[in-house]
Coordinates of C-alpha atoms in Angstrom, one line a residue:
X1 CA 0.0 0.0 0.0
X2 CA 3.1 2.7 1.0
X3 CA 4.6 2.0 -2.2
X4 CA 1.5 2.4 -4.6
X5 CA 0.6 5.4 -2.5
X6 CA 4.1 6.7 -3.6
X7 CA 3.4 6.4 -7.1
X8 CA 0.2 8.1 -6.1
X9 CA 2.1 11.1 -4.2
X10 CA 4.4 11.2 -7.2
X11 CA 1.7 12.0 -10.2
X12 CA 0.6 14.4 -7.5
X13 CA 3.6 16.3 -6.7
X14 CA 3.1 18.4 -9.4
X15 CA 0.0 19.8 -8.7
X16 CA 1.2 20.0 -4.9
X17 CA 4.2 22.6 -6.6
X18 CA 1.5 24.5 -8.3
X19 CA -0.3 25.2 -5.0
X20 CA 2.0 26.0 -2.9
X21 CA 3.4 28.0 -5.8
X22 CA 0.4 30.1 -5.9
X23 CA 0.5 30.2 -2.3
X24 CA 3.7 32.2 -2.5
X25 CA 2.6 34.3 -5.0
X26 CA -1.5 34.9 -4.9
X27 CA -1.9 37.8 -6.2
X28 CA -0.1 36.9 -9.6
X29 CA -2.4 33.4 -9.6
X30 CA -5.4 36.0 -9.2
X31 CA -3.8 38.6 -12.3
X32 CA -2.9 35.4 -14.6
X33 CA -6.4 34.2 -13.9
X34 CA -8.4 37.7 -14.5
X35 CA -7.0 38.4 -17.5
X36 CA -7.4 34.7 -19.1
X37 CA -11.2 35.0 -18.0
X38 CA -11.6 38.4 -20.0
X39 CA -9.0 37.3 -22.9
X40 CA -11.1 34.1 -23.3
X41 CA -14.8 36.0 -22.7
X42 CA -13.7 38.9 -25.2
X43 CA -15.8 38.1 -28.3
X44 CA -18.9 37.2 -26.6
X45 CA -21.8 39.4 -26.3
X46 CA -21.0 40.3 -22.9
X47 CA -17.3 40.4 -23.7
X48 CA -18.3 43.2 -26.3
X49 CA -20.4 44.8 -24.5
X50 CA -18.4 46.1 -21.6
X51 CA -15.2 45.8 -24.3
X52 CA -13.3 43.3 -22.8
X53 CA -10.8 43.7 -25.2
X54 CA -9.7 47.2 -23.7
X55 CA -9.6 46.3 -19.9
X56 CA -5.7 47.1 -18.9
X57 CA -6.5 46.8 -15.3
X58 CA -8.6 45.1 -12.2
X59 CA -9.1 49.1 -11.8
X60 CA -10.8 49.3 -15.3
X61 CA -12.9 45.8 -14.6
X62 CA -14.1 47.2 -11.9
X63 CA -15.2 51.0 -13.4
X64 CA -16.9 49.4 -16.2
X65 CA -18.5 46.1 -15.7
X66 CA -21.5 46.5 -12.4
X67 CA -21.6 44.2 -9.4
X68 CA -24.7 41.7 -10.5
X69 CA -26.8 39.7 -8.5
X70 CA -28.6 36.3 -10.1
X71 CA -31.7 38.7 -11.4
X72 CA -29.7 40.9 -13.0
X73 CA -28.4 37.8 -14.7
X74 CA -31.4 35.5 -15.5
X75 CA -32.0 37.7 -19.0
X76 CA -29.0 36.1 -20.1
X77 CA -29.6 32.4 -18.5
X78 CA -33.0 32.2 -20.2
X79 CA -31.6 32.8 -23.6
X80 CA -29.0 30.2 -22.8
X81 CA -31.4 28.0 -22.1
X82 CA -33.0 28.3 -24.8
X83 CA -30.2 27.6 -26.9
X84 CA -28.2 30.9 -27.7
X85 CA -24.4 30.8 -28.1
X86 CA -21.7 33.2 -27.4
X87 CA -23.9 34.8 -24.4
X88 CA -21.7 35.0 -21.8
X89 CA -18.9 32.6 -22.2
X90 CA -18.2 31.1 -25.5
X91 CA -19.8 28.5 -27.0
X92 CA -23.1 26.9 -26.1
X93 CA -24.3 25.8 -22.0
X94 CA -26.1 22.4 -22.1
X95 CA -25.8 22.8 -17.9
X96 CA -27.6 24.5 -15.5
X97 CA -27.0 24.0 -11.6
X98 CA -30.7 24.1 -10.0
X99 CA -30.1 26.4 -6.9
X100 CA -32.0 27.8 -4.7
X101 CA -29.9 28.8 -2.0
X102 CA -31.1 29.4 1.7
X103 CA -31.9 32.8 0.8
X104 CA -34.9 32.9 -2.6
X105 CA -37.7 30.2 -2.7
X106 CA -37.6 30.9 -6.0
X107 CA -34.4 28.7 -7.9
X108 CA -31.9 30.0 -9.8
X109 CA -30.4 28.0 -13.2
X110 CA -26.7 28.7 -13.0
X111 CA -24.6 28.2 -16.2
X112 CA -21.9 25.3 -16.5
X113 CA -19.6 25.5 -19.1
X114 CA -17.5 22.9 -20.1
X115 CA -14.3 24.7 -19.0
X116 CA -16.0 25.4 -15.5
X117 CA -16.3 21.6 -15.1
X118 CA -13.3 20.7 -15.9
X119 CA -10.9 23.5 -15.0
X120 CA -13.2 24.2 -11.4
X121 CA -15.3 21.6 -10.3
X122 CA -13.5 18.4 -11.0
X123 CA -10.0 19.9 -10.4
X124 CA -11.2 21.1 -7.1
X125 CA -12.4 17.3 -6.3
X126 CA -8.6 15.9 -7.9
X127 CA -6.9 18.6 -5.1
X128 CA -9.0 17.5 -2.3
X129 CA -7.5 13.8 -2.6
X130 CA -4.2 15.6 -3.5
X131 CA -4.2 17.7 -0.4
X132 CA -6.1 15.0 1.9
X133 CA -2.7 12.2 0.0
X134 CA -0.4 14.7 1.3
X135 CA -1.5 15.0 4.7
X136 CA -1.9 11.2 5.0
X137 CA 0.6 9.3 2.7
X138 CA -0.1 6.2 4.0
X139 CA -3.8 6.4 3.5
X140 CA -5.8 3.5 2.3
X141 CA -8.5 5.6 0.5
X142 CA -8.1 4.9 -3.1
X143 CA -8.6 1.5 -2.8
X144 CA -12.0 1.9 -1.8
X145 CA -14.8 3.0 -2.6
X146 CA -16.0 7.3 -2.1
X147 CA -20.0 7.0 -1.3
X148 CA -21.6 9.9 -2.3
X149 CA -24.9 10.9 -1.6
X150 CA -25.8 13.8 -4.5
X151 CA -28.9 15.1 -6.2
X152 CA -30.9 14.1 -9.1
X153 CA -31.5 15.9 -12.5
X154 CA -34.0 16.1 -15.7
X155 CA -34.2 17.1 -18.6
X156 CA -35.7 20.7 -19.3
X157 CA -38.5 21.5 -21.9
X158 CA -36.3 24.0 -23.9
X159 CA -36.0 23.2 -27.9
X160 CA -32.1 22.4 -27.3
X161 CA -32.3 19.6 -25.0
X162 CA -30.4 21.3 -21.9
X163 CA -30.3 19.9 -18.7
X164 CA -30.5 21.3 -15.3
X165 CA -30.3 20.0 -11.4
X166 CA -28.5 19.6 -8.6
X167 CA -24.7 20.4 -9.0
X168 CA -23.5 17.2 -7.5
X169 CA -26.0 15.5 -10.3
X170 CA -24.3 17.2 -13.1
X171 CA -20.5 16.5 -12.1
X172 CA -22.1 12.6 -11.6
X173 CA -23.7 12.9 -15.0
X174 CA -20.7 14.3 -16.5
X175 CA -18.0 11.8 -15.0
X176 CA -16.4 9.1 -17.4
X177 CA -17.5 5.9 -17.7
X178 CA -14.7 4.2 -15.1
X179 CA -15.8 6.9 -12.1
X180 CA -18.4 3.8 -11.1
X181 CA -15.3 1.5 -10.1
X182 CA -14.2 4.0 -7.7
X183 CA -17.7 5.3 -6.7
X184 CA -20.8 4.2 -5.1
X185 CA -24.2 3.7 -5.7
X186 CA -23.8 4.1 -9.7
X187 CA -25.0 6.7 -11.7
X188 CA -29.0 5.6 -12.2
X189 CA -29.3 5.1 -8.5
X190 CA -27.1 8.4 -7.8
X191 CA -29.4 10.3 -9.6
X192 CA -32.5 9.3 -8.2
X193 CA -34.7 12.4 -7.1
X194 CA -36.3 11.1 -4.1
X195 CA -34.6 11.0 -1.5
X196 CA -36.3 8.6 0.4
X197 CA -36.2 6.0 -2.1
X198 CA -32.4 6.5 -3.1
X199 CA -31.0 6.1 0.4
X200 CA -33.0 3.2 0.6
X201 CA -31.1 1.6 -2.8
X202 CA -27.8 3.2 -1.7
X203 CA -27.9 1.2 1.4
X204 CA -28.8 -1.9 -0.5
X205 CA -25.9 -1.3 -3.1
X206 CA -23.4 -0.3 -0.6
X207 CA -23.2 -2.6 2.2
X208 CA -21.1 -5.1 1.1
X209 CA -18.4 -2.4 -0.5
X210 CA -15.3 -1.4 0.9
X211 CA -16.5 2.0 1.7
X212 CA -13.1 4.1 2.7
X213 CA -15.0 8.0 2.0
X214 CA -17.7 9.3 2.3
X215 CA -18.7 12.7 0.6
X216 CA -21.6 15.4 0.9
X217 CA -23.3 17.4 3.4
X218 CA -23.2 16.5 6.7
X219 CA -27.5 16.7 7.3
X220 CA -28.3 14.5 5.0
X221 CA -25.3 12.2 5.3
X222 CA -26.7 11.8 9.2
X223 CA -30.1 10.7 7.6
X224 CA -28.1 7.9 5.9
X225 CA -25.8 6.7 8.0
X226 CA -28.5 6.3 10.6
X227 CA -31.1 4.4 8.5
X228 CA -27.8 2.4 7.5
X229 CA -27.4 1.4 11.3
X230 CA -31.3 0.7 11.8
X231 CA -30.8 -1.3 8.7
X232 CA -28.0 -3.7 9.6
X233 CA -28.5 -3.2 13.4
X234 CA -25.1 -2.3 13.6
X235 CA -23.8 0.0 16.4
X236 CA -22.1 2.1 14.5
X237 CA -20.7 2.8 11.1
X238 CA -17.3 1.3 11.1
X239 CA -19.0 -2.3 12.1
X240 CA -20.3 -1.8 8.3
X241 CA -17.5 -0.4 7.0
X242 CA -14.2 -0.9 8.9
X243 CA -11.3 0.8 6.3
X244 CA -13.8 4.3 6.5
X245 CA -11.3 7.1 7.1
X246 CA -12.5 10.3 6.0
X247 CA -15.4 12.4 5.5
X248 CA -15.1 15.3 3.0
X249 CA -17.9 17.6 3.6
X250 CA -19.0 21.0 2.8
X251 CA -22.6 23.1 2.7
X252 CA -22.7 24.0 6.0
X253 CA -21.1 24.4 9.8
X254 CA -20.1 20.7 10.8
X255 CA -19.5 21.3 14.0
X256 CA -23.2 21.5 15.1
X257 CA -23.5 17.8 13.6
X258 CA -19.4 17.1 15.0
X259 CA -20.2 15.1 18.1
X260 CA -22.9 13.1 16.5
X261 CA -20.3 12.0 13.8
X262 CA -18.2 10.9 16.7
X263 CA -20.8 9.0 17.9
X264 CA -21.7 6.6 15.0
X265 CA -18.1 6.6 14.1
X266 CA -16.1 6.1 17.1
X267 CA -12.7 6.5 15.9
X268 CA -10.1 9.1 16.8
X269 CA -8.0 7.9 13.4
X270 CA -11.3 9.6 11.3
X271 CA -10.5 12.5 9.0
X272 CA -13.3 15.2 8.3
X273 CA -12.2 17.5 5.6
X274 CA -14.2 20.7 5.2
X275 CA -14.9 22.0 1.2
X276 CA -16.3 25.4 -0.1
X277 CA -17.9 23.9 -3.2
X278 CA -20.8 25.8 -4.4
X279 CA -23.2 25.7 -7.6
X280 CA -21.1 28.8 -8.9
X281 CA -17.5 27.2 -8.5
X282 CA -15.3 25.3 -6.4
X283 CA -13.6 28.0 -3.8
X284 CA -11.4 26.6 -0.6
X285 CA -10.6 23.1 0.6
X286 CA -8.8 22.4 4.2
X287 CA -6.0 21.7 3.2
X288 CA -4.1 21.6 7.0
X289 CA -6.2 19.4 9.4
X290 CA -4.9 21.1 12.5
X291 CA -6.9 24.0 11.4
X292 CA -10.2 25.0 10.9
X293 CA -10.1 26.9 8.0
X294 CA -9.9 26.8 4.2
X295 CA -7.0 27.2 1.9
X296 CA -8.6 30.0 -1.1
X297 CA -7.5 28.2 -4.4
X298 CA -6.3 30.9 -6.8
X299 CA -5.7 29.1 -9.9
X300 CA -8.6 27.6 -10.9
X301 CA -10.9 29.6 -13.6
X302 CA -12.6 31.7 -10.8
X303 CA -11.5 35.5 -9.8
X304 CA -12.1 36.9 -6.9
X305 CA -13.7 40.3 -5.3
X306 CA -14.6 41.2 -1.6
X307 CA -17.6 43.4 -0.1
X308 CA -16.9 44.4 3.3
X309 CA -20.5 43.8 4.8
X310 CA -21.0 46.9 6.3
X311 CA -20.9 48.3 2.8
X312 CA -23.1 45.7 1.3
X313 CA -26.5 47.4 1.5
X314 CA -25.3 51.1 -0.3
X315 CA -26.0 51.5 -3.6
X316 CA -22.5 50.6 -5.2
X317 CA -20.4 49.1 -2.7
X318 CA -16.7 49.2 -3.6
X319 CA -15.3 45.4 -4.2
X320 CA -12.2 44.8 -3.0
X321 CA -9.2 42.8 -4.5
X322 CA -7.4 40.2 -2.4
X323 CA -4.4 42.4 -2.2
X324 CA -6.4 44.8 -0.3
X325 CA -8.6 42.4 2.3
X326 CA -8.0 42.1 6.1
X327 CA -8.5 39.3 8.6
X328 CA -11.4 39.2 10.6
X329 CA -13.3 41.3 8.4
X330 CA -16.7 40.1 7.0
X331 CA -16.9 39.7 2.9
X332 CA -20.0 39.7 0.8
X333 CA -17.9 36.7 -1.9
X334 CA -18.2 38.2 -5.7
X335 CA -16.8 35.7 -8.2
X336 CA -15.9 36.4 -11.9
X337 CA -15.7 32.8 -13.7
X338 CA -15.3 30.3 -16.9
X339 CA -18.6 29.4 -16.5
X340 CA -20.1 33.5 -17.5
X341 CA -20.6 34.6 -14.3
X342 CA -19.1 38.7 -13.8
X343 CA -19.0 40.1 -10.6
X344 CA -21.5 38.0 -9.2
X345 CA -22.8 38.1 -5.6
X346 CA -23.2 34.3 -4.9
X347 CA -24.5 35.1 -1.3
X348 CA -21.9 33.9 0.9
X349 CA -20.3 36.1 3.7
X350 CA -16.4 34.7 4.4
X351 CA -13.5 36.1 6.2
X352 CA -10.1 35.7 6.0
X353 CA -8.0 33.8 8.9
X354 CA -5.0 33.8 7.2
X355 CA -3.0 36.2 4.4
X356 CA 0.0 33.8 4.1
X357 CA -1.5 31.7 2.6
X358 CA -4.6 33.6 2.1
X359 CA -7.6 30.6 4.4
X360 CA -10.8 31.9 5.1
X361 CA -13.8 30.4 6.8
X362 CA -17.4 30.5 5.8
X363 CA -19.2 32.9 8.4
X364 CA -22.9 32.8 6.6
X365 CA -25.1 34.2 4.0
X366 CA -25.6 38.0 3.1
X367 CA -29.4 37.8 3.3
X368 CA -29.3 35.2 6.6
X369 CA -28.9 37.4 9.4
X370 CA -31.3 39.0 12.2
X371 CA -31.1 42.3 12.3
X372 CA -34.7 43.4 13.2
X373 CA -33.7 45.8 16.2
X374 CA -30.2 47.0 15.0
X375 CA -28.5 43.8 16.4
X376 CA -26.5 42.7 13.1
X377 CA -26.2 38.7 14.5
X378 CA -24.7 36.6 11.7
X379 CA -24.6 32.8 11.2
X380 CA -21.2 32.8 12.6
X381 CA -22.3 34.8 16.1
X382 CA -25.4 32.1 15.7
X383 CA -23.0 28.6 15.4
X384 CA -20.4 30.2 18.3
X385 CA -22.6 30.4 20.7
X386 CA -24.7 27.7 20.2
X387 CA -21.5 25.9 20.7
X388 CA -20.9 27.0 23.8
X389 CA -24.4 26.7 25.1
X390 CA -24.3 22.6 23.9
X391 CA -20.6 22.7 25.7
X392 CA -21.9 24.1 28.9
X393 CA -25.1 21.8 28.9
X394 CA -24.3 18.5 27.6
X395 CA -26.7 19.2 24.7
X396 CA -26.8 17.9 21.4
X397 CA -28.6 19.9 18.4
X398 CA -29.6 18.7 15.3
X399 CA -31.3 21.4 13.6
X400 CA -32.3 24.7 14.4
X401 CA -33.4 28.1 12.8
X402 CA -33.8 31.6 14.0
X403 CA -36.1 34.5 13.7
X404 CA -37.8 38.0 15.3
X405 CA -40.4 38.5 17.5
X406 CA -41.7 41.8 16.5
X407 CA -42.5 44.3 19.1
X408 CA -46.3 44.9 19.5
X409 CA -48.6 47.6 21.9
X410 CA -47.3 45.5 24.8
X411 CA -44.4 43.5 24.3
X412 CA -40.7 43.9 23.6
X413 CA -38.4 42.7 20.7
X414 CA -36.8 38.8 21.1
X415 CA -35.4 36.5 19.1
X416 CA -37.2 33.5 19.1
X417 CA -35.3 29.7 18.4
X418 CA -36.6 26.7 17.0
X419 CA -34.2 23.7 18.0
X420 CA -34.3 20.0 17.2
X421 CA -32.3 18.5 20.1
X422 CA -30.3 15.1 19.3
X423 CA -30.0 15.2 23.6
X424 CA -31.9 18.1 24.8
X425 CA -30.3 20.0 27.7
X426 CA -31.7 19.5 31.6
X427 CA -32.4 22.6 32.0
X428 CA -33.4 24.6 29.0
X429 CA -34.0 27.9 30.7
X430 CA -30.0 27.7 32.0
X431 CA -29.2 26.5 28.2
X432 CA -31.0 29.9 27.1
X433 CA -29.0 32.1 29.5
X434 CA -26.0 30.6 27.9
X435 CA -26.6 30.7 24.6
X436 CA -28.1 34.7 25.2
X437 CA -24.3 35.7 27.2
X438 CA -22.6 33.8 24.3
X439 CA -24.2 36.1 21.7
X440 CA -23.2 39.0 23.9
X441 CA -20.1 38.4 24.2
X442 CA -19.8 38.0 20.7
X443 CA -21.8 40.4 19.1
X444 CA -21.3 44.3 20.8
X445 CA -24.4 45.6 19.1
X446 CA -26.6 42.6 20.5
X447 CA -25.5 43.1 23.8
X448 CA -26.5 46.7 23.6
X449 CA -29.9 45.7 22.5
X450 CA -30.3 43.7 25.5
X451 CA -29.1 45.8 28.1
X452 CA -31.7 45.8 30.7
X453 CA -34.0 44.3 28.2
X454 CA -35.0 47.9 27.0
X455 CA -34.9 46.8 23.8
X456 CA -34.5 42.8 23.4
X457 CA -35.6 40.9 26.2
X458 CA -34.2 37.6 26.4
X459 CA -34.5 34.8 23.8
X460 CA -37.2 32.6 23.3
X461 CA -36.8 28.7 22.8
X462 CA -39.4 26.4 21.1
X463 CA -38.2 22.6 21.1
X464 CA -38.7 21.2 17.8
X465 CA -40.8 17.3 17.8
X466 CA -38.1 14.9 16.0
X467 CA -38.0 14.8 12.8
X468 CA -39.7 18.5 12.2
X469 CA -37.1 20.0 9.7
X470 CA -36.8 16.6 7.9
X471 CA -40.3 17.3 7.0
X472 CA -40.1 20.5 6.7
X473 CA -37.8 20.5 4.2
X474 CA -39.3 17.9 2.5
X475 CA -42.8 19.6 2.1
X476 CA -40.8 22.4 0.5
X477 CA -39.1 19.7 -1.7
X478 CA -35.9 20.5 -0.4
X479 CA -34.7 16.9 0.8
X480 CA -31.1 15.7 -0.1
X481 CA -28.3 16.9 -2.4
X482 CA -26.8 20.7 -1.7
X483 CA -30.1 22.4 0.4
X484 CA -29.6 23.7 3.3
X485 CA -31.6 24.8 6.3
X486 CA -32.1 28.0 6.5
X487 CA -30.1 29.2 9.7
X488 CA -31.2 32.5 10.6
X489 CA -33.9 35.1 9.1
X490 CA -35.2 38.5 9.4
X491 CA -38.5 38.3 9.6
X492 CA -40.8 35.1 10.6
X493 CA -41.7 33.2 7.2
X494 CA -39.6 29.9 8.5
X495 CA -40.6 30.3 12.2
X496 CA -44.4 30.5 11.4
X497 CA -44.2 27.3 9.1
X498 CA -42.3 25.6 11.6
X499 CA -44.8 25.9 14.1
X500 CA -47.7 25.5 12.3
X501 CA -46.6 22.2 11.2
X502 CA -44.8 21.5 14.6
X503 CA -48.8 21.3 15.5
X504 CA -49.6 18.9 12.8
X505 CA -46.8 15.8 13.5

């Protein structure tokens, strides 16, 4: 195994050169990369219109081509669609990543080129077993199997056949012919839309493999691996599958789902590798496991512009270049890419942890926030302290979402919390007075709000009945591949569905 694995870690260490290379030198991976995105965009409609062709500078990008957002885009999808060439990026999209995000009900169709594919999505998947080969070169996990839990896709009624759904469909769809040696369930199983019915057949495919990786999002993944234990009656994972050693996962925080993980797979030699792999591009990949962050990879077709949030709501926010970002600071992501997408706003908040090399870490969603009283709590100030109220309590969560309580003739502002507990806490009143000093601590305008309750008075819990954001999410047809639940809003559309089907299960 140590000598094939050397071969392995030899037809890697090239690529290994190239990213430490660019972590050396990031901002001239970022320039090389800008100006082959514009040089190869330059005779499209797009390209023409904002005359790629004369951009010197990031400065001139910048002046002449607007920030967008996905409506200011859809114009343009819906031609492609429809089978229009030349639009945005050369040549023709067959490709659309279904998306709705956590943040519009209503879903977005994001363009895939063939270059995106290759020179983004499937590179970034080749570096995370480049990166993970490094770390561990005595690793056993190529000669098992990667069980991967994606979405499903169909074809759309457009006169040029294209095809849209989830992302992690399309990259299965799109995968050669061999992929299903080194990959379970295979493709007509894998693409299965409900989700109900296709972890059933993954469970029956995959139980006799040698299962050595597991990749996905971590909810879902739980869904899984559980009915995989009530299945076999197994008590725990690595009973099934004893060579399992890592988990590469991205979507959302793992660390509320950490100690459950731990749980069903009770071994301190497992690996969990965090990705930042979206619809719109693969961005950052752990590449150090003693850290919690993301490495930013620079050299794939994606270029790169930051919107400090406190700017994010004026009219035209200034972007930043990565030469001019600071730690600790929290960006709005914009991306430029080979798959037609110009200053987009993908809806992601990051900041950076590191600027040598530049890591960041995902801190939540530019429209997923509660600010209904001036308190500006984020995702991030959300997943901290819910950690520390679970540390200080014993608890366990599951799932959980977070809203307003407007203030009315005779009642103050709260917050109110909807929380599936995996173990809930003895006392859920101490649990609440934890969680409320943990979002003090780390938010100064929230503390402010609640001083002496003049403004906020303290936050209100409701214990979710088991099982109540599986079904949520699957009355809104969001079970399985890359949706998420919605963490944290401003007003009280996912609180008052939550409770009014809380009354009905």
């Amino acid at each position: 195994m140590t000598f094939i694995n050397s071969i392995i870690n030899w037809i890697n260490f090239k690529r290994i050169y190239q990213i430490d290379l660019f972590k050396k030198h990031p901002h001239d991976a970022q320039l090389e990369v800008f100006f082959d995105l514009l040089h190869e965009a330059r005779d499209t409609e797009f390209g023409k219109e904002y005359d790629f062709k004369g951009i010197r500078s990031e400065k001139e990008f910048k002046e002449r081509v607007p920030i967008r957002q996905y409506e200011d885009f859809a114009p343009y999808v819906e031609r492609l669609r429809q089978g229009e060439k030349n639009l945005l990026w050369p040549g023709d999209i067959k490709w659309f990543a279904k998306s709705s995000g956590t943040t519009n009900d209503k879903s977005k169709f994001i363009p895939v080129s063939k270059q995106s594919l290759e020179d983004v999505h499937f590179r970034g998947a080749k570096d995370v077993f480049a990166l993970y080969l490094k770390n561990n070169p005595d690793s056993g996990v190529l000669f098992g199997k990667t069980l991967t839990l994606g979405g499903s896709h169909r074809v759309n009624n457009f006169s040029n056949k294209s095809y849209y759904g989830d992302l992690s469909a399309i990259l299965i769809e799109n995968t050669p012919f061999w992929s299903d040696f080194i990959r379970i369930p295979p493709t007509e199983i894998a693409l299965i839309e409900e989700f109900d019915e296709k972890v059933e057949k993954i469970i029956q495919e995959s139980l006799d493999e040698n299962v050595t990786s597991l990749a996905g999002v971590p909810s879902w993944y739980l869904v899984l691996l559980k009915r995989v234990l009530e299945h076999t009656g197994k008590s725990n994972i690595l009973e099934v599958w004893p060579n399992l050693e890592v988990f590469i996962h991205g979507g959302i925080n793992f660390d509320p789902y950490r100690e459950q993980y731990q749980s069903i797979i009770p071994s301190t030699s497992m690996n969990y590798m965090e990705t930042y792999n979206a619809s719109e591009g693969f961005f950052a990949i752990q590449d150090d496991p003693e850290r919690n962050d993301m490495l930013l990879m620079l050299d794939y077709g994606v270029y790169y512009e930051f919107i400090p949030m406190e700017h994010f709501h004026e009219d035209h926010p200034k972007a930043l270049s990565l030469d001019e970002v600071e730690l600790g600071i929290n960006y709005a992501l914009v991306i430029s890419t080979n798959g037609g997408l110009w200053r987009y706003i993908i809806g992601d908040t990051i900041q950076f942890t590191s600027k040598k090399p530049f890591r960041i870490k995902i801190t939540g969603r530019t429209k997923q926030f509660i600010n209904a009283f001036g308190e500006e709590i984020i995702v991030d100030n959300a997943e901290q302290a819910l950690n520390i109220a679970t540390e200080r309590t014993g608890a366990n969560i599951k799932e959980y979402t977070a809203g307003p309580i407007f203030m009315g003739t005779d009642k103050k502002g709260a917050h109110e919390w909807i929380i599936e507990f995996e173990r809930e806490p003895e006392d859920k009143e101490y649990f609440m007075e934890v969680l409320d000093d943990a979002l003090k601590t780390l938010n100064s305008d929230y503390e402010a709000k609640r001083h002496k309750n003049l403004t906020l008075e303290k936050p209100h819990l409701l214990v979710a009945k088991p099982d109540l954001f599986y079904e949520w999410m699957k009355q809104r047809g969001k079970v399985g591949g890359q949706n998420k639940i919605p963490r944290l809003a401003n007003n009280r559309k996912y609180l008052d569905e939550l409770i009014e089907l809380q009354k009905t299960i």
